[in-house]
Every structure is written in structure tokens, then in C-alpha cells.
mmCIF file of C-alpha atoms in Angstrom:
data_model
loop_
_atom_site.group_PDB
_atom_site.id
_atom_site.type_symbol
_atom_site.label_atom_id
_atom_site.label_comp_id
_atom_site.label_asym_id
_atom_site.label_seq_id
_atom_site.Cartn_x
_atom_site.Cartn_y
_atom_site.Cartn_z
ATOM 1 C CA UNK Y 1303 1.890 -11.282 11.995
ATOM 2 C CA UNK Y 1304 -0.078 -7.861 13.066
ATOM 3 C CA UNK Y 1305 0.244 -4.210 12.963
ATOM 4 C CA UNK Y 1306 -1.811 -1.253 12.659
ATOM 5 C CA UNK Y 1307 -1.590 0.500 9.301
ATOM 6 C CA UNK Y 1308 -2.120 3.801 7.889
ATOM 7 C CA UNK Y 1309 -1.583 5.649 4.198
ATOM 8 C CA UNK Y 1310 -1.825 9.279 3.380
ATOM 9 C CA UNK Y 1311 -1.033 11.362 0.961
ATOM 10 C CA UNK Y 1312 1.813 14.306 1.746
ATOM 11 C CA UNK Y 1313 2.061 17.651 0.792
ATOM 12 C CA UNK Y 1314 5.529 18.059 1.722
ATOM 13 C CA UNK Y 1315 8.194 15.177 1.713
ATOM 14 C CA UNK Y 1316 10.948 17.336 2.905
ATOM 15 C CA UNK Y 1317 9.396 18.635 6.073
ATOM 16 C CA UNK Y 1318 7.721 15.403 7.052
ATOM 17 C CA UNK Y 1319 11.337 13.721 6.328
ATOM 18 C CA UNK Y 1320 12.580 16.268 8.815
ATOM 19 C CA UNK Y 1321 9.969 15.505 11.318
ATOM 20 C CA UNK Y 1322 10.594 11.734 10.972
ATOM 21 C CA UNK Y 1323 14.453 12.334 11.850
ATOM 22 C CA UNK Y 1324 13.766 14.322 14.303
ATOM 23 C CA UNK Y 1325 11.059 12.004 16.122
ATOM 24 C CA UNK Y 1326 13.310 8.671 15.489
ATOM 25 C CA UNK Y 1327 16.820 10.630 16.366
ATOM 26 C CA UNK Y 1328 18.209 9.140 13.012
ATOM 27 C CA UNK Y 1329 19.104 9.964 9.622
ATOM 28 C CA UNK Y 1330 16.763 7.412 8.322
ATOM 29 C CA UNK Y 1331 17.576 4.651 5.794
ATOM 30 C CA UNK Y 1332 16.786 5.050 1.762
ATOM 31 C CA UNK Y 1333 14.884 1.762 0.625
ATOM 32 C CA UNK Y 1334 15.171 1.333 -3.208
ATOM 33 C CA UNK Y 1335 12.170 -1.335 -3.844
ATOM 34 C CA UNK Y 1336 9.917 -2.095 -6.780
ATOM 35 C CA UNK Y 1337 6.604 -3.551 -5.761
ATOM 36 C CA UNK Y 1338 4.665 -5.938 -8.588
ATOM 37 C CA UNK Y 1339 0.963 -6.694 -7.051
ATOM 38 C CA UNK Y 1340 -0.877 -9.649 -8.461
ATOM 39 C CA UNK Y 1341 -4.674 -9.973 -9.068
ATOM 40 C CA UNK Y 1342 -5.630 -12.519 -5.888
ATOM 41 C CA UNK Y 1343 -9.392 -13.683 -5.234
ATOM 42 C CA UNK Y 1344 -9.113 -12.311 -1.358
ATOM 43 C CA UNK Y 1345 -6.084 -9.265 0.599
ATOM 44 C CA UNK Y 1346 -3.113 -8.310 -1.587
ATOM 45 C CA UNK Y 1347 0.234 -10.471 -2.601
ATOM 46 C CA UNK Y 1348 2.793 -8.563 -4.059
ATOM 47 C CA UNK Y 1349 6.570 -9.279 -4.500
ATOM 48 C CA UNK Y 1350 9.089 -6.549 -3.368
ATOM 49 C CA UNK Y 1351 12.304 -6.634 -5.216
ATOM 50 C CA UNK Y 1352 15.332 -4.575 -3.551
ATOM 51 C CA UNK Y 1353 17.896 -2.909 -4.987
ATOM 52 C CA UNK Y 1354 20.531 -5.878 -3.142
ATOM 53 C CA UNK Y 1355 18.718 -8.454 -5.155
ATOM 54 C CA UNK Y 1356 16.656 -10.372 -2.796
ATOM 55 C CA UNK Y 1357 12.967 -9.847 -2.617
ATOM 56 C CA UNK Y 1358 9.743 -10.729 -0.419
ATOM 57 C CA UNK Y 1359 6.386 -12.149 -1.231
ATOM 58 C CA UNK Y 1360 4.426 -10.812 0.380
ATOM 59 C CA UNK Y 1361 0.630 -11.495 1.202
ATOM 60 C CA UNK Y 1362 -2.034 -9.150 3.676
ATOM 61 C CA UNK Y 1363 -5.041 -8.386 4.099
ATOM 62 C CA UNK Y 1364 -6.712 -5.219 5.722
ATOM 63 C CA UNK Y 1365 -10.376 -2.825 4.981
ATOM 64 C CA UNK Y 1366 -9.525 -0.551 2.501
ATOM 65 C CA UNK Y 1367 -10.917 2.340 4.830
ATOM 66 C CA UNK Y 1368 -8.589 5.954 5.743
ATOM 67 C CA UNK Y 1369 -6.736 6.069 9.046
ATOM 68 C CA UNK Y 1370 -5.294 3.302 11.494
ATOM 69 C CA UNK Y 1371 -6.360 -0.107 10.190
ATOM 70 C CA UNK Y 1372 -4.876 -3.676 11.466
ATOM 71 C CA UNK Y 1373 -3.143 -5.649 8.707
ATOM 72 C CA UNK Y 1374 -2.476 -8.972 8.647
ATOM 73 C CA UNK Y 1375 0.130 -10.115 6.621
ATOM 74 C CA UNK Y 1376 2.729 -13.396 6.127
ATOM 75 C CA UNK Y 1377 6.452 -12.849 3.941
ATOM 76 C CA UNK Y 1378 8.422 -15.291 2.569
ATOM 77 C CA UNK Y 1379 12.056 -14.473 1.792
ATOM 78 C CA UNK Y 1380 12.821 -15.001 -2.218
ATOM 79 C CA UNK Y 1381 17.330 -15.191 -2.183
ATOM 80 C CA UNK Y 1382 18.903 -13.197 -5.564
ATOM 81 C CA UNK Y 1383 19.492 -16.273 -7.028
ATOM 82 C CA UNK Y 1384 15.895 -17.087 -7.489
ATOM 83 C CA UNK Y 1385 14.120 -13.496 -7.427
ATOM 84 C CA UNK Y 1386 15.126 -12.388 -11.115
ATOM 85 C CA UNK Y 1387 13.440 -15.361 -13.197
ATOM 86 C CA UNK Y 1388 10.523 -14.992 -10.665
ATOM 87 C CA UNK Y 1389 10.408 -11.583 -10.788
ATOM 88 C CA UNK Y 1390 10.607 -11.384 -15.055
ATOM 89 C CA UNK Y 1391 7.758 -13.245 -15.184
ATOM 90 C CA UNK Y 1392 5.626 -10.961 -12.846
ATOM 91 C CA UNK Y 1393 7.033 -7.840 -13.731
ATOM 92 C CA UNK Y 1394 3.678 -6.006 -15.005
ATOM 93 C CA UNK Y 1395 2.038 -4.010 -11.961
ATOM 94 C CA UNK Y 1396 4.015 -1.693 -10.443
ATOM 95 C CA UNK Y 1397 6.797 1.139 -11.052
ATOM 96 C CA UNK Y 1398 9.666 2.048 -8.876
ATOM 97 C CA UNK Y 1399 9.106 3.099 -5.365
ATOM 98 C CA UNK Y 1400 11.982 5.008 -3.117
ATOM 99 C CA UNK Y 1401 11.282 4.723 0.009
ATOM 100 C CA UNK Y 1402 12.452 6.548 3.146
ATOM 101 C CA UNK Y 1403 12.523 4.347 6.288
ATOM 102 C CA UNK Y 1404 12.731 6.006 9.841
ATOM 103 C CA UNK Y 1405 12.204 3.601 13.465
ATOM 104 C CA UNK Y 1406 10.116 5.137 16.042
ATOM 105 C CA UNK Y 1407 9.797 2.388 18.925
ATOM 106 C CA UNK Y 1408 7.599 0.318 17.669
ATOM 107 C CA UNK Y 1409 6.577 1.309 14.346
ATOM 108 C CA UNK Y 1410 8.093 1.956 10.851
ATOM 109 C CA UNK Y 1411 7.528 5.451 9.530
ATOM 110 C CA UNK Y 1412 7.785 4.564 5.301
ATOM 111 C CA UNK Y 1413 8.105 7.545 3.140
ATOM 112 C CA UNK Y 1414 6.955 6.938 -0.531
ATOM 113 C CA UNK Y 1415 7.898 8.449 -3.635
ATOM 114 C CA UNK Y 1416 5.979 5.912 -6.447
ATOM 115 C CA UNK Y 1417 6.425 6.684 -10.081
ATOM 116 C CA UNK Y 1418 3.778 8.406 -11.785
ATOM 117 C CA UNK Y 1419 1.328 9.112 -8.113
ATOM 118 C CA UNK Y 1420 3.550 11.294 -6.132
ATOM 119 C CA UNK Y 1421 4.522 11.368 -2.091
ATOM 120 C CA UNK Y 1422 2.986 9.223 0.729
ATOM 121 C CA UNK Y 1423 3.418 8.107 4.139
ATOM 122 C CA UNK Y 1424 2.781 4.636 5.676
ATOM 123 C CA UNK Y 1425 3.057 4.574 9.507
ATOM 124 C CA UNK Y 1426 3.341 0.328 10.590
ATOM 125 C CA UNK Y 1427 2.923 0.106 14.498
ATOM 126 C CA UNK Y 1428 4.223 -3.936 14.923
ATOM 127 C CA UNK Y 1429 1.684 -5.170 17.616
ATOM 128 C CA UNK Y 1430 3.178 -7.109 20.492
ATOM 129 C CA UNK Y 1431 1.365 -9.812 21.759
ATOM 130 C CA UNK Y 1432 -0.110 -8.308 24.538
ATOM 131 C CA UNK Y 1433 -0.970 -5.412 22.631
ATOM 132 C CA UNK Y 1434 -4.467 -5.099 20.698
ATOM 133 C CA UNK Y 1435 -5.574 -3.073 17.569
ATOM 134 C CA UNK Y 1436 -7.285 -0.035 19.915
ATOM 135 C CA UNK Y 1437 -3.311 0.198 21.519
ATOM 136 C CA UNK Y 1438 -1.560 -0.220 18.189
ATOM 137 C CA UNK Y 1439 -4.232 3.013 16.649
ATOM 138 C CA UNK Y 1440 -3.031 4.848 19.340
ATOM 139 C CA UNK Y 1441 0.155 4.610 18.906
ATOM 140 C CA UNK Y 1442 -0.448 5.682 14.840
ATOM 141 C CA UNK Y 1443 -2.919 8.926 15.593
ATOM 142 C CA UNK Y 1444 -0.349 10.093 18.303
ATOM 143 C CA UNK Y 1445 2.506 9.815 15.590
ATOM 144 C CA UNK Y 1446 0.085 11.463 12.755
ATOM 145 C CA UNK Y 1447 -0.060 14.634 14.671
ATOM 146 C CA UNK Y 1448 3.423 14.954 15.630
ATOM 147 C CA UNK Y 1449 4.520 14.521 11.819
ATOM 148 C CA UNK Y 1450 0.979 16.857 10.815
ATOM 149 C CA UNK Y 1451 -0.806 14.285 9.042
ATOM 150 C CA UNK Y 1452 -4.498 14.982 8.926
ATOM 151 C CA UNK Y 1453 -7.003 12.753 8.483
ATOM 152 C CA UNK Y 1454 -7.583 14.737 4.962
ATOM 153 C CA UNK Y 1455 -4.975 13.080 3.645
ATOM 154 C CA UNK Y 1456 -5.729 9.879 4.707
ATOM 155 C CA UNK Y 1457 -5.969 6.967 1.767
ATOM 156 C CA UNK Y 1458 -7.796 3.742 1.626
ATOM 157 C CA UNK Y 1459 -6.046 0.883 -0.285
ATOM 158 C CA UNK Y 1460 -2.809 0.301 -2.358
ATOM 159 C CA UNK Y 1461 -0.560 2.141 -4.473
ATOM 160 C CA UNK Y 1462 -1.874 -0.220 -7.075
ATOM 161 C CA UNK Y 1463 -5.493 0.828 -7.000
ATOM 162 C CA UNK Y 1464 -4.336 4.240 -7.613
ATOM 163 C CA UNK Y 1465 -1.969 3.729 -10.197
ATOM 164 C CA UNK Y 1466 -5.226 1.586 -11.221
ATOM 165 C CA UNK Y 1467 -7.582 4.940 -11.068
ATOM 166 C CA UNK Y 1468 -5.535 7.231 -13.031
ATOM 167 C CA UNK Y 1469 -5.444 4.227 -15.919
#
């Protein structure tokens, strides 16, 4: 699986919320998550445990560079009655993370509040098929200027690497 990716920093979460419900003609869904990354020799894997019990494991790779970038990534679905012992063992990484979850065609609009770093904003535009990276960053700069992102406030990399800075 494909899509173009990009993380920045917000300044506001409540006006970029409003934007986001106002683009996607929703009220948006609240995603309660906790992400645990793992030390892997190549990409990312993390496992992301919600608040209904199941959880993902989750693998991707992508550059660590600012603005649209295509990620590659595979999931494999973990059911509640496995995630908890998995999940106590891994449980090291990673605080809380709310996240706000708006559709706009095709692409998720994720808006982050992570223990101890503060507000972000992930745009994912899911590539079809047909589609290639150069339609899918499109797609993501075209969305970054209706919701006023600017490319200062683009980020490279994971929550993880910046929860790994401040350390």
C-alpha cells in the first residue's frame, strides 16, 4: 500500500479543526490511540493500540524530508484478545496520542495532540492505482493551503524522533 504523506507542526488546533470540518462537511471522528515504535534495522514498525481494544502493527517506510513524501507501508490487524499481552511487553516508546480524523476524498486529514510535544497535522492522500506520487503531492499542497499550513511548519520524521530530541 501507497500514499503521499506529510507532518507539520500547528499553531492553532482549533482553527485548523474548523477548517478540516469545513473542507470534509463533517464533524470529524476523535481517535483515542497510543502508538509504541520499535527500534527496526530499516522504515518504522510501531503498534497502535485503540481505545476499543484492538490494535495494528504497523510497518512503513518513507525519507524523513518536510512536505509531501510517498510512504509505503503494510498493517496487520492484532484482535483485543491478543493486543494486551503483546502490547505489555512493548509498552516503552510512546505516550498517548488523541487524534482528530476528518475524510477529504481521498485523503485522511489526522490531527495530533501527543503527550509531552504538542499539536500536529498529518495529511495521507491513499494513491489509486492509476495515480502516481507527483498526483498524490498535489493533492497534499492543494489541501495545505486551504487548511494554512506552510511549509514552515513542515516536519521530517516521527513523533518518536521528537519525543527522542527533547530526551
Amino acid at each position: 500500500m501507497r500514499n503521499i504523506e506529510i507532518k507539520a507542526r500547528i499553531r492553532d488546533i482549533n482553527v485548523l479543526i474548523s477548517k478540516a470540518k469545513n473542507l470534509s462537511k463533517e464533524e470529524g471522528k476523535i481517535l483515542k490511540q497510543h502508538d509504541t515504535f520499535f527500534y527496526v534495522p530499516k522504515g518504522r514498525l510501531k503498534l497502535r493500540k485503540f481505545e476499543e481494544g484492538n490494535a495494528e502493527l504497523i510497518y512503513y517506510e518513507r525519507p524523513d524530508t518536510e512536505g509531501p513524501k510517498l510512504s509505503l507501508f503494510e498493517k496487520a490487524e492484532i484482535d483485543s484478545k491478543s493486543v494486551d499481552s503483546l502490547y505489555s511487553v512493548l509498552d516503552r516508546a510512546v505516550g498517548t496520542q488523541i487524534r482528530h480524523l476528518f475524510l477529504v476524498g481521498q485523503t485522511r486529514i489526522h490531527i495530533d495532540s501527543v503527550e509531552g510535544l504538542g499539536d500536529f497535522m498529518e495529511l495521507e492522500v491513499g494513491l489509486n492505482e492509476d495515480q502516481s506520487p507527483t498526483d498524490g503531492e498535489r493533492i497534499a499542497r492543494d489541501l495545505m493551503k486551504k487548511l494554512g499550513v506552510s511549509k514552515e511548519d513542515l516536519l521530517s520524521g516521527a513523533y518518536t524522533d521528537l519525543l527522542n530530541k527533547k530526551v
